[in-house]
Coordinates of C-alpha atoms and ligand atoms in Angstrom, one line a residue:
Chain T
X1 CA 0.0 0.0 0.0
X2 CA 0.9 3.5 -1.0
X3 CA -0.2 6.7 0.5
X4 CA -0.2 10.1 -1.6
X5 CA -1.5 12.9 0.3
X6 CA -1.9 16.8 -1.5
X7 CA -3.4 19.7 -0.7
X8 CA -6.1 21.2 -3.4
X9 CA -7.6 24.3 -2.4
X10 CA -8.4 23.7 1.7
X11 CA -8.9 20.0 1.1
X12 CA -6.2 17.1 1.5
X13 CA -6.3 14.7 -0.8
X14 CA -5.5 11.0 0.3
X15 CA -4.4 8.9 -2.6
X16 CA -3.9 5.3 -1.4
X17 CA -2.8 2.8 -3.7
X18 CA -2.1 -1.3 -3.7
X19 CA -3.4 -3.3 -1.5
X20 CA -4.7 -2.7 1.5
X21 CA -4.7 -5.4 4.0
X22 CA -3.8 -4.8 7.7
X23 CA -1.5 -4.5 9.7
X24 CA 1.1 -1.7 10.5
X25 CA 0.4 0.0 7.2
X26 CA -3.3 0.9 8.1
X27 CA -1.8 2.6 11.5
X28 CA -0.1 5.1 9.0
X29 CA -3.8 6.1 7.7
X30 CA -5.2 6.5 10.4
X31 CA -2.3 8.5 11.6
X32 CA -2.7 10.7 8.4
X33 CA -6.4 11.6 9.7
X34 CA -5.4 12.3 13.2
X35 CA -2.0 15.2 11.9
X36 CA -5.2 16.7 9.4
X37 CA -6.8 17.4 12.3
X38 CA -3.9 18.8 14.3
X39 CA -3.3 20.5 11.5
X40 CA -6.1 22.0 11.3
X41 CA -6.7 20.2 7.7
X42 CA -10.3 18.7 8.8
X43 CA -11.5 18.4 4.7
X44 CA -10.0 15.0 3.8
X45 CA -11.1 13.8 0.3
X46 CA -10.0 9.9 0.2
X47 CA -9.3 8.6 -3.3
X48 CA -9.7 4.9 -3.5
X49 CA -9.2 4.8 -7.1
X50 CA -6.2 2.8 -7.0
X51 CA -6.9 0.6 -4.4
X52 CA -6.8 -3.4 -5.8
X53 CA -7.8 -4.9 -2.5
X54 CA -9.1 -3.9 0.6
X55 CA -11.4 -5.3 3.7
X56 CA -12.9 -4.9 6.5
X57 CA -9.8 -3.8 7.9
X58 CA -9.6 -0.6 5.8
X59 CA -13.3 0.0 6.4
X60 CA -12.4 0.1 10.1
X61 CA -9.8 3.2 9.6
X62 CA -12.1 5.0 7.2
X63 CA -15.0 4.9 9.3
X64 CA -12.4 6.1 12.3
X65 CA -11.1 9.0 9.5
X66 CA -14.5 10.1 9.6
X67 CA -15.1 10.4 13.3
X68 CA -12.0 12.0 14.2
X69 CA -13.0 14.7 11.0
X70 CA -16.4 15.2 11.7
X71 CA -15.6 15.8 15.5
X72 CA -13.2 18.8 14.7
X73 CA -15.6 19.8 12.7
X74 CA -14.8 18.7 9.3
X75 CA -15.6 15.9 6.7
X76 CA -14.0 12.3 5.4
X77 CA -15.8 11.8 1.7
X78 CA -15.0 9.6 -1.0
X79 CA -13.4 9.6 -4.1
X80 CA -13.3 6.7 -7.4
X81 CA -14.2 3.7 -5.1
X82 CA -14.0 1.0 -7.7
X83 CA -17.2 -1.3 -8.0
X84 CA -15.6 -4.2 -5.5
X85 CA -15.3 -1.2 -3.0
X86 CA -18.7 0.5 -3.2
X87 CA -19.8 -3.2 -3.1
X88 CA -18.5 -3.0 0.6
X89 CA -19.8 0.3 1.8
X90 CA -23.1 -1.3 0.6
X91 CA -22.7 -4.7 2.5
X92 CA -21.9 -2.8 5.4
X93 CA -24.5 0.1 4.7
X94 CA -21.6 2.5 5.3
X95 CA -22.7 4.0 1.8
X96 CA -25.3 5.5 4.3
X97 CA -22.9 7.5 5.7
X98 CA -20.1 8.6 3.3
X99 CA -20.9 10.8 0.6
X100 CA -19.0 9.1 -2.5
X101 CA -17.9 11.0 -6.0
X102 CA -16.3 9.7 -9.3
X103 CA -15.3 13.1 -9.9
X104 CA -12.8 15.1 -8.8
X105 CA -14.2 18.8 -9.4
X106 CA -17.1 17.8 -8.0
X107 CA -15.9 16.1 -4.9
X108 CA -13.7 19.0 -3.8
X109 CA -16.4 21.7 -5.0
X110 CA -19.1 19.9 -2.2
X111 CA -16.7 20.9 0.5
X112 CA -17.8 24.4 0.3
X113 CA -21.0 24.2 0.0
Chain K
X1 CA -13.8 -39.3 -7.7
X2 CA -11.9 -38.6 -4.7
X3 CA -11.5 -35.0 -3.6
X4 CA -7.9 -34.6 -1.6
X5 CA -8.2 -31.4 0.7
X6 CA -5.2 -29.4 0.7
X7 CA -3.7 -27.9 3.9
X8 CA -2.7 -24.5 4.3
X9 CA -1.0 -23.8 7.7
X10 CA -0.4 -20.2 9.2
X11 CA 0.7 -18.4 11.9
X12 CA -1.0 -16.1 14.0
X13 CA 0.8 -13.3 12.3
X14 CA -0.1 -10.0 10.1
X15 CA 2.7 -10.8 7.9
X16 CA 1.1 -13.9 6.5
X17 CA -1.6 -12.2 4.9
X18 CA -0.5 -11.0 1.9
X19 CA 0.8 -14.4 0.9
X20 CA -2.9 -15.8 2.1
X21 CA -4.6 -13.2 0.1
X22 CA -2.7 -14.6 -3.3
X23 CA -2.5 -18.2 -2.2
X24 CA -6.8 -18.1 -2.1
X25 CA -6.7 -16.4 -5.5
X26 CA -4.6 -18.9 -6.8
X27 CA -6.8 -21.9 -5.4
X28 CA -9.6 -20.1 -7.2
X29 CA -8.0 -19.6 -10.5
X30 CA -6.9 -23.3 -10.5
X31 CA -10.9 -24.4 -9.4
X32 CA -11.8 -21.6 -12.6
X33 CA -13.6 -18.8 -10.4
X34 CA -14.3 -16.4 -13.1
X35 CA -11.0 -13.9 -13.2
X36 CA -13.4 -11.0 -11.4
X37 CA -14.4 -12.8 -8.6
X38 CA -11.4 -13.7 -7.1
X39 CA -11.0 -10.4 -4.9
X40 CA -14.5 -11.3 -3.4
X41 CA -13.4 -14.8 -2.7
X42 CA -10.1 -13.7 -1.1
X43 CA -12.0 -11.1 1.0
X44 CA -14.3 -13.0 2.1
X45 CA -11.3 -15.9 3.6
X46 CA -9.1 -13.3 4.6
X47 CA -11.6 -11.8 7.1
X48 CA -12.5 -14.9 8.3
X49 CA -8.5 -15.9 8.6
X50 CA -7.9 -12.7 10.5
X51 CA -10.9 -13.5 13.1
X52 CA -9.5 -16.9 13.6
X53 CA -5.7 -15.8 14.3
X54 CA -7.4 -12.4 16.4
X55 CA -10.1 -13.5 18.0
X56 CA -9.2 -17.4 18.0
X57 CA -5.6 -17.4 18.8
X58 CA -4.9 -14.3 20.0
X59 CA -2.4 -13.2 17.8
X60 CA -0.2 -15.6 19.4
X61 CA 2.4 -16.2 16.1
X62 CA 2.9 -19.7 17.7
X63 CA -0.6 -20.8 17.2
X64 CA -2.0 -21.6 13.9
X65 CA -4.5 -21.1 11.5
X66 CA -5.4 -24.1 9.7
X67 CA -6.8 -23.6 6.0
X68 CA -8.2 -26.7 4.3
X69 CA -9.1 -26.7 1.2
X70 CA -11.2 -29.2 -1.6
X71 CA -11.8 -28.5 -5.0
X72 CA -15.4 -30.4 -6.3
X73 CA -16.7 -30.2 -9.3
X74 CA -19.6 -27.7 -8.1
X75 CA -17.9 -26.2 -5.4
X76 CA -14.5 -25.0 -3.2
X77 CA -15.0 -25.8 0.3
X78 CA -12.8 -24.0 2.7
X79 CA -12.7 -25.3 6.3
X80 CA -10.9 -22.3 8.3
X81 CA -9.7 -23.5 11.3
X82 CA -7.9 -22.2 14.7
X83 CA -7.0 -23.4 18.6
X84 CA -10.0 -21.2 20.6
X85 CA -13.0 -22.2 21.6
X86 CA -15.5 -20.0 20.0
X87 CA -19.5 -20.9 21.0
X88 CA -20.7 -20.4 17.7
X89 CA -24.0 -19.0 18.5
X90 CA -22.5 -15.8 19.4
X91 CA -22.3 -15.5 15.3
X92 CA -26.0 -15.9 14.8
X93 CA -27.5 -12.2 14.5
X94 CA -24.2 -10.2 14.6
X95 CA -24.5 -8.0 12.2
X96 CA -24.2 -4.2 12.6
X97 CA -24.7 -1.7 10.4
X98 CA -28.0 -0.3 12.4
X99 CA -27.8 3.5 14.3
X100 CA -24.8 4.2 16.3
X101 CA -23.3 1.0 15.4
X102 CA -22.7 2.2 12.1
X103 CA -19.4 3.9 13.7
X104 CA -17.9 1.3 15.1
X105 CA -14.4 0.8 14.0
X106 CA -14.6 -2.8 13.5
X107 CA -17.7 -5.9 13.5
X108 CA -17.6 -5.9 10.0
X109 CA -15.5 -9.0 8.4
X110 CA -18.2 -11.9 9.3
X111 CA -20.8 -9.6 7.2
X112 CA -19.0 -9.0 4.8
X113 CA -17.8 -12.4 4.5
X114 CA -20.7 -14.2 4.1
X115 CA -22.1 -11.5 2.0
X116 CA -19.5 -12.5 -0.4
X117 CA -19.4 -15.9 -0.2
X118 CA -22.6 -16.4 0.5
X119 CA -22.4 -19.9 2.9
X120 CA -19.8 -18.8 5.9
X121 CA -21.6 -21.5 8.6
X122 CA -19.7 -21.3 12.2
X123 CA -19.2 -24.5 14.6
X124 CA -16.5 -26.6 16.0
X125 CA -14.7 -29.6 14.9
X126 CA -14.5 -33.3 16.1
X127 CA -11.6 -31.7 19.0
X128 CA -14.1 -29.2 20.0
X129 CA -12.2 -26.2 18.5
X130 CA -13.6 -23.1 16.1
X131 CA -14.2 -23.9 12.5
X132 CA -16.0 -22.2 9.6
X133 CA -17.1 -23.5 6.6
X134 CA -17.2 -21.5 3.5
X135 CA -18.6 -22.8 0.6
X136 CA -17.8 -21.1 -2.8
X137 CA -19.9 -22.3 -5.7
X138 CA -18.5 -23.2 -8.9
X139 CA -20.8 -22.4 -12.5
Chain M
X1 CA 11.9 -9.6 12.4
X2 CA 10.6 -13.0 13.0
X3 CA 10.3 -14.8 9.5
X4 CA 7.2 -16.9 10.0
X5 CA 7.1 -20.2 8.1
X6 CA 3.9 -20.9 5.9
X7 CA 2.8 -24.4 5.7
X8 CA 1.2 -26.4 2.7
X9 CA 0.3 -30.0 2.9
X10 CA -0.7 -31.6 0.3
X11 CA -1.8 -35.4 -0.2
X12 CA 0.6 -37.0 -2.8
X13 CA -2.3 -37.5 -5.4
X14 CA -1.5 -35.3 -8.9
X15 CA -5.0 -33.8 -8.5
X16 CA -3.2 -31.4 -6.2
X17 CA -0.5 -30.0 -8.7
X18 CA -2.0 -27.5 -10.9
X19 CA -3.4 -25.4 -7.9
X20 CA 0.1 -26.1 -6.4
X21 CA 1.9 -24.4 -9.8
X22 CA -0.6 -21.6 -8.6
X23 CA -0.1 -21.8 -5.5
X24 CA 3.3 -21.4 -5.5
X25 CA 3.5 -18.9 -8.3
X26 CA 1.0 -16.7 -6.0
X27 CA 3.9 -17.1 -3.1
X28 CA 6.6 -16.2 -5.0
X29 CA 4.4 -12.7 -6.0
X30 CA 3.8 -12.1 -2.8
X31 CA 7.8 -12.2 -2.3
X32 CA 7.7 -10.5 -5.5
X33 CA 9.5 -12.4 -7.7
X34 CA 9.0 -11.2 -11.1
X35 CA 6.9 -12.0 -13.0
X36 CA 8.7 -13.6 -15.8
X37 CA 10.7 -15.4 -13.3
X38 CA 7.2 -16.9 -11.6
X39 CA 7.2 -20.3 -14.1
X40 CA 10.4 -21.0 -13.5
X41 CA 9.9 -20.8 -9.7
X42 CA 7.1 -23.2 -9.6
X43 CA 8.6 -25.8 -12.3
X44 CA 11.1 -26.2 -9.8
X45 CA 8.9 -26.6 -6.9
X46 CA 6.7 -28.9 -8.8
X47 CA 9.4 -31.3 -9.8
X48 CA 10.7 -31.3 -6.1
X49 CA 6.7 -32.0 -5.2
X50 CA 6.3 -34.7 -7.7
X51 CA 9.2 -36.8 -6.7
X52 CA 8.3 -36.6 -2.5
X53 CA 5.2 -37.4 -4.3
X54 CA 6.0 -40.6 -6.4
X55 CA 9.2 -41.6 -4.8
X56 CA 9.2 -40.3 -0.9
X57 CA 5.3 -41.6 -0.5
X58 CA 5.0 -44.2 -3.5
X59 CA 1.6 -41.8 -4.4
X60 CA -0.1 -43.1 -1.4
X61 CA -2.7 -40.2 -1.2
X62 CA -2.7 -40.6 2.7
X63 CA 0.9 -39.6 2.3
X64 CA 1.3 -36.0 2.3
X65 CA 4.0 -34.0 1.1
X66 CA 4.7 -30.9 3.1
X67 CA 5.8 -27.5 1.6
X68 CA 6.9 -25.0 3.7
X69 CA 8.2 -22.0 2.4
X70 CA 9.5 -18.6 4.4
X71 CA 10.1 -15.2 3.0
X72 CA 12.8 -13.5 3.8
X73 CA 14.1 -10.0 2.5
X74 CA 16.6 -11.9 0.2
X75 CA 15.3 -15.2 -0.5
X76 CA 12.6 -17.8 -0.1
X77 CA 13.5 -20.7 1.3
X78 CA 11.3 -24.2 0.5
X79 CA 11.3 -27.1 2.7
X80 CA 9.6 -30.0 0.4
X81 CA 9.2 -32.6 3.1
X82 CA 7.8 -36.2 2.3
X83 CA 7.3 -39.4 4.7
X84 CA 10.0 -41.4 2.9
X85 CA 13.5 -41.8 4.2
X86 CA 15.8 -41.3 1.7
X87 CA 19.5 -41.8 1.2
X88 CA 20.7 -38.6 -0.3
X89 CA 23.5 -38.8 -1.5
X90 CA 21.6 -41.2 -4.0
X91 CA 21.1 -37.1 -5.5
X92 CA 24.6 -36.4 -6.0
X93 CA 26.0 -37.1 -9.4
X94 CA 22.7 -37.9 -10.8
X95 CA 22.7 -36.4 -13.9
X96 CA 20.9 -38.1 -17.4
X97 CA 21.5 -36.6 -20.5
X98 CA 24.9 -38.6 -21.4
X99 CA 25.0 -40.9 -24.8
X100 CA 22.3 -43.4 -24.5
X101 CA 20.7 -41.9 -20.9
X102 CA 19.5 -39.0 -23.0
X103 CA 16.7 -40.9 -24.8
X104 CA 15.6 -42.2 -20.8
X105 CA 11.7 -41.2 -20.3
X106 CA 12.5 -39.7 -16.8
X107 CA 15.3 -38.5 -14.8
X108 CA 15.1 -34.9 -15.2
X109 CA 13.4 -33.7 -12.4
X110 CA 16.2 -32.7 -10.2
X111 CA 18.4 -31.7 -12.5
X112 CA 15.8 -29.1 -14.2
X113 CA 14.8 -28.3 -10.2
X114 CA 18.8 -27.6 -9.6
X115 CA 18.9 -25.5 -13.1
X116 CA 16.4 -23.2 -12.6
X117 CA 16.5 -22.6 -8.8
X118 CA 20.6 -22.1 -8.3
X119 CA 20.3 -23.9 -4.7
X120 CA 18.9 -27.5 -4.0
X121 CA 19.7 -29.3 -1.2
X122 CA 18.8 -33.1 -0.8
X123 CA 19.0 -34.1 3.3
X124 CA 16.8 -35.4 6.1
X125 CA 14.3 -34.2 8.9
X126 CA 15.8 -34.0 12.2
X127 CA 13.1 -36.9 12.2
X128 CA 14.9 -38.7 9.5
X129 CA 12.6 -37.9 6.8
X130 CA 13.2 -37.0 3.5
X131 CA 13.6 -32.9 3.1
X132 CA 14.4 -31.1 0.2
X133 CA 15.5 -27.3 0.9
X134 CA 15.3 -24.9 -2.4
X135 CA 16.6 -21.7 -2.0
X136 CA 15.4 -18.9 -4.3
X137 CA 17.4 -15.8 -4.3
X138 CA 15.3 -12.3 -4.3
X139 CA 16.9 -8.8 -5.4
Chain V
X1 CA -4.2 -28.8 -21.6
X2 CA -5.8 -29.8 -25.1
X3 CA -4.4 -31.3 -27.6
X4 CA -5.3 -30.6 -31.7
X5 CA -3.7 -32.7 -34.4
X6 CA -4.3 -31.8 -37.9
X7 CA -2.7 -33.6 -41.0
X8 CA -0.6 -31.3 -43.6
X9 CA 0.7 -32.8 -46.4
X10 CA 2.0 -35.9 -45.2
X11 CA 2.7 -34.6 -41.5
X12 CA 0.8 -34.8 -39.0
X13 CA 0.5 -31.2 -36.6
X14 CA -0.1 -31.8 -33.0
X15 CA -0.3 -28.7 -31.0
X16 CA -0.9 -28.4 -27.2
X17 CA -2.2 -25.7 -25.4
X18 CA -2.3 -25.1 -21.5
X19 CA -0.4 -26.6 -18.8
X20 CA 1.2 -29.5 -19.1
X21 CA 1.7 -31.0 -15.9
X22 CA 1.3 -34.5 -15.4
X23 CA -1.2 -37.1 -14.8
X24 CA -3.3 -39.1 -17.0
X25 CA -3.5 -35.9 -19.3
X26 CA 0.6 -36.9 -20.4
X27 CA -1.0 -40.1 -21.2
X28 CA -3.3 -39.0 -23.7
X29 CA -0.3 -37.2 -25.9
X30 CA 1.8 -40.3 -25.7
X31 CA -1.4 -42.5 -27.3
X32 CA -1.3 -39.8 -29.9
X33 CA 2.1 -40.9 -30.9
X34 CA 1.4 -44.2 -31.0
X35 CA -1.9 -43.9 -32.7
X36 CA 0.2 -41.6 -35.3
X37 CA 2.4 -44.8 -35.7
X38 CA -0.2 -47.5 -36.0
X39 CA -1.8 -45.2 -39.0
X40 CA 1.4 -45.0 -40.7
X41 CA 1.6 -41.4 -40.0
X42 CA 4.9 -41.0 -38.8
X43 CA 6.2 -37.5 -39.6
X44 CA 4.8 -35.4 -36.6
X45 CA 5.4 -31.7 -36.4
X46 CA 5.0 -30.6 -32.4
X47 CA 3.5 -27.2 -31.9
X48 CA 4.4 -26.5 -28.0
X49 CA 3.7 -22.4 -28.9
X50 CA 0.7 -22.4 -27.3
X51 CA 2.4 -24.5 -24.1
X52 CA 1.9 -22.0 -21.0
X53 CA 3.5 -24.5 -18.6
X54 CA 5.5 -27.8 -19.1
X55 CA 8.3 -29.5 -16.7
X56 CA 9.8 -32.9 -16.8
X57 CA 7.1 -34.7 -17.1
X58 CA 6.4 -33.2 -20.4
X59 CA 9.6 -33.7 -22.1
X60 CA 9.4 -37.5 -21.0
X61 CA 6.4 -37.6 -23.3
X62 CA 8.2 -36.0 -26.2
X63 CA 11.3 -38.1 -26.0
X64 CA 8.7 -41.5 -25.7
X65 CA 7.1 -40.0 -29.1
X66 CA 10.2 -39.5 -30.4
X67 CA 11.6 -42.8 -29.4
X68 CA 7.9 -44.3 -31.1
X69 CA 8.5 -42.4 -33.8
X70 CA 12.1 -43.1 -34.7
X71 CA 11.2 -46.4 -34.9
X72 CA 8.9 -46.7 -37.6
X73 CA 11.3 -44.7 -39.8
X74 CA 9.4 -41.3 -38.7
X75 CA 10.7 -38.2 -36.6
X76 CA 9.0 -36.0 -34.2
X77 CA 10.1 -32.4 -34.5
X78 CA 9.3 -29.6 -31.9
X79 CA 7.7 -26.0 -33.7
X80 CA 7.6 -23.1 -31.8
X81 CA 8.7 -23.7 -28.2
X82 CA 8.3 -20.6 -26.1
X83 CA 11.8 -19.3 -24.6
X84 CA 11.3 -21.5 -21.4
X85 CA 10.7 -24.3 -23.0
X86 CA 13.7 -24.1 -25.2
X87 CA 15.9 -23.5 -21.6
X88 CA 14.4 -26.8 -20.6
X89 CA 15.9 -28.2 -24.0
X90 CA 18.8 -26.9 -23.0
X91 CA 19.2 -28.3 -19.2
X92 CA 18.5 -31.3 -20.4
X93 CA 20.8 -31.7 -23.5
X94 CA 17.7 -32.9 -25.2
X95 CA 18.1 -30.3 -27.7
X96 CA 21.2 -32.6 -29.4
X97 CA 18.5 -35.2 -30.5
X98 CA 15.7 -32.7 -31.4
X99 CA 15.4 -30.2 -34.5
X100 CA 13.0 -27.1 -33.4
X101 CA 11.7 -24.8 -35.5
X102 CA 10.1 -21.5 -35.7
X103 CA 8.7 -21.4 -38.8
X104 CA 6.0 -24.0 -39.8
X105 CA 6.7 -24.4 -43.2
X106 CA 10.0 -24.4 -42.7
X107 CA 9.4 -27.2 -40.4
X108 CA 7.3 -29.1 -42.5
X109 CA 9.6 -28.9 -45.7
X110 CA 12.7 -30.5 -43.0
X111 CA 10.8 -33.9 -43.2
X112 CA 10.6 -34.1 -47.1
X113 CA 14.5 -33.2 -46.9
Ligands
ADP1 N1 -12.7 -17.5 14.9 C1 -13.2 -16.8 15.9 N2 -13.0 -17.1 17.1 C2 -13.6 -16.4 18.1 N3 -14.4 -15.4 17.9 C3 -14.7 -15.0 16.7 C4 -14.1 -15.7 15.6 N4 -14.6 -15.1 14.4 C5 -15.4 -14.1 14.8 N5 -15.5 -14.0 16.2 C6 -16.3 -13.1 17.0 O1 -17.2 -12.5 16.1 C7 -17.1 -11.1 16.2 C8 -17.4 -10.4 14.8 O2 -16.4 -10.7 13.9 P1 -16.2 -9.6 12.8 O3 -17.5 -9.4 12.1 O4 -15.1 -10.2 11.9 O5 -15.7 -8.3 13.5 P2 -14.3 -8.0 14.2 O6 -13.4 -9.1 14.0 O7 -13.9 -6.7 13.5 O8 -14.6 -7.7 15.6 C9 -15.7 -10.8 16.7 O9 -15.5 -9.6 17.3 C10 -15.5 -12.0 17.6 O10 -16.0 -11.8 18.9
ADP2 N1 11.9 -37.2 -2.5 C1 12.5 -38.3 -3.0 N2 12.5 -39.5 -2.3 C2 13.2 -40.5 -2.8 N3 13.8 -40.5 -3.9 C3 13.9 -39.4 -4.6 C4 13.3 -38.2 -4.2 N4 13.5 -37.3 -5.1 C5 14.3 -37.8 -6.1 N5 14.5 -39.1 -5.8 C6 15.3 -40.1 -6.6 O1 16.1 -39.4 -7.5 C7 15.8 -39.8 -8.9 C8 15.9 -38.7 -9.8 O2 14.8 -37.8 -9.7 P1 14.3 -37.0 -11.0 O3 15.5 -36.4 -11.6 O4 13.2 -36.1 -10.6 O5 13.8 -38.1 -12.0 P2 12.5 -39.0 -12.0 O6 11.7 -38.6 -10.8 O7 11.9 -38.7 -13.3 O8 13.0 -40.4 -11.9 C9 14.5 -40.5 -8.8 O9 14.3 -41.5 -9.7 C10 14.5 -41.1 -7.4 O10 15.2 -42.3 -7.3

C-alpha cells in the first residue's frame, strides 16, 4: 500500500494505492487523519481509485477518518471507489454515511458548500 | 472421484496475509472462479482468517490457522480452522450496520464475509475447536 | 523480524498440482518475484513435489507431502518434506543426459529443479525424513 | 491442456495448449504418438507455442514419441517452443537429438528433406 497525500484548495487529498490489507500500514492512515486534524486540515477527500484490494480492515480506519473529522468539525468523503469497494460500503450500509464522488471537481467543489 | 483437501497452515501473524490473500486467488483460479471474482473470494477468507488468528488465537504467532481446502466439481470448500473455543451462537445475529453501530471501527469482516461468499456457517470440529465452513460455488 | 514459516500440505495425489503451480507462483508474488521469473519458480517446486510425491510416499494419497516456504528479504526458502526416508546422496551425481541416458523417459526432475532454482539441497528431517530445501534468491 | 492434431501434407500437426503438468493428461499425448504410428503417420510436427507450462514430465512424453516415432522410420520435430521451453531443451541436453523450429513451413519442408 501507497499513501499520496496533496493539498487542493483547503482539502487534503489521500491517494492510497495497492493493497490494503492490515496490519502496521493501516496505522499510517489512520495517523494521516489524526496530523489533518492537528493541523487544522479537517477536509479530507479519500481517493480509493487505486486501491486493488481492501477489507474490512480498511473499512475500520475509514469509518475512524470520519469520526476523528467530523468531531473537529470537518468531513471524510469519497473519491473513485472502484465497483468491488462500493460493493462493501453497501454490505456494510456505510454507503449511508459517506458521501462518494467519481469526480474530482465535484468532490472538492461539495466541500464548500 | 476422490476430492484430496489441501492444507494450508499459518501463523497467528499479520505478515502472512499478503501471501494468504494470493494463495486463495490462486486456489480459485486453479478451481476456474471467473478472473473477477477472485477479490470477493479472497476477502471473504481473509476476514474470516484474520478472526481466527485475532479472536481465535490471539495473535499468538505460535498458534496456527489451519486452511483446508477441496476442489469439487460444483464447489471449493474451505474449512478455516484455529485453537480457541468459539460458541458459535455468538455469530448468529451479529450484524451491525444499524444506528450508532454504524461507527464502530470494526464488527464488519463476518458480514462481509458471508455477503461474499454467500455460505460462511460457524461451529467446532470433532476436537471441539472453532471452525468455519465456506462454501464457494463453482458455475 | 521473526520470518514466519507458511505451511502447505498436500496429499501425494497429482490432482493437487496444478493449484500447487498456482499456489506457488501466487507465493513467489507475494515475495515479488518477477513475473517472468514466476514459471520457472514453480517448475522447480513442482518437480521437487512430484518426486516426495512418487518416490518419498510411492503416491499413497494418505501420504502428504509438506511444503513450507518462508520469506525472507533476500530469498525464499522451501522445505519439500515427504514421509520417505531417503538416502541422499543417491542425488549427487545424478545427472541423465549422457549418450544413451538422453533418450531415458525420466530423470530430469532434479536436475531441471537444480537448473532453474541455483540452490537445491537433498537431506533429512531431524526426524529422519526425507527434506528437500530450495533456495530462491530475491533482489 | 488440449491437444489438436491436424494432417498437412504428409505430417501430422499436434499442438498443445495449456499446462502441461502431469497425470493421466501426459498419457493421452503419448497414445497420440502411438496412434500416429499405427496409422502410418509418422512424420509429426510438435507445436508447444501455445504450451503455457510444461516440466519434466512433459519432455518424458516427447522423448517417448520420439523414441515411437524413430522407430517406424518417422521423426518427431518440436515447432515453436516458447523461450522456457527451449531453456528446458537446453538443461537437459535434449536439444542434441531434437530439431526445433520457428517457422511452420520451414518445419514441415525439414521432413521431405
Ligand atoms: N474464529 C473466531 N473465534 C472467536 N471469535 C470469533 C471468531 N470469528 C469471529 N469471532 C467473533 O465475532 C465477532 C465479529 O467478527 P467480525 O465481524 O469479523 O468483526 P471484528 O473481527 O472486526 O470484531 C468478533 O468480534 C469475535 O467476537
Ligand atoms: N523425495 C525423494 N525421495 C526418494 N527418492 C527421490 C526423491 N527425489 C528424487 N529421488 C530419486 O532421484 C531420482 C531422480 O529424480 P528425478 O531427476 O526427478 O527423475 P525421476 O523422478 O523422473 O526419476 C528419482 O528417480 C528417485 O530415485
Amino acid at each position: 500500500m501507497h499513501i499520496k497525500q496533496e493539498m487542493k484548495g483547503d482539502v487534503l487529498v489521500v491517494a492510497l494505492s495497492g493493497k490494503v490489507i492490515g496490519g502496521p500500514e493501516l496505522m499510517e492512515v489512520k495517523e494521516v487523519f489524526q496530523k489533518a486534524v492537528d493541523q487544522d486540515k479537517n477536509k479530507v477527500l479519500l481517493n480509493l481509485g487505486k486501491v486493488s484490494w481492501m477489507d474490512s480492515s480498511g473499512l475500520g480506519v475509514i469509518v475512524s477518518g470520519h469520526t476523528t473529522l467530523s468531531r473537529a468539525g470537518g468531513a471524510l468523503r469519497i473519491l473513485n471507489a472502484t465497483k468491488k469497494i462500493h460493493e462493501l460500503f453497501i454490505i456494510t450500509k456505510l454507503i449511508t454515511i459517506f458521501e462518494t464522488f467519481t469526480d474530482e471537481k465535484e468532490a472538492l467543489d461539495s466541500f464548500g458548500e | 472421484m476422490t476430492v484430496y483437501p489441501i492444507e494450508l497452515r499459518l501463523p497467528s501473524d499479520v505478515s502472512v496475509l499478503e501471501p494468504l490473500q494470493l494463495i486463495i486467488e490462486a486456489v480459485g483460479k486453479s478451481a476456474e472462479v471467473e478472473e473477477n471474482d477472485l477479490s470477493q473470494l479472497s476477502v471473504a477468507v481473509v476476514e474470516l482468517a484474520k478472526n481466527a488468528m485475532e479472536h481465535g488465537n490471539k495473535n499468538d504467532p505460535e498458534k496456527i490457522v489451519t486452511i483446508s481446502f477441496s476442489i469439487f466439481p460444483n464447489r471449493i470448500r474451505f474449512l478455516i480452522d484455529d485453537e480457541g473455543s468459539w460458541e458459535p451462537e455468538k455469530a448468529l445475529g451479529f450484524n451491525p450496520g444499524e444506528g450508532k453501530e454504524l461507527l464502530l471501527t470494526r464488527g464488519r469482516g463476518v458480514l462481509i464475509a458471508r455477503n461474499l461468499a454467500k455460505w460462511v456457517e460457524f461451529g467446532l470440529t470433532p476436537e471441539g475447536k472453532t471452525r468455519v465452513t465456506l462454501i464457494w460455488p463453482l458455475n
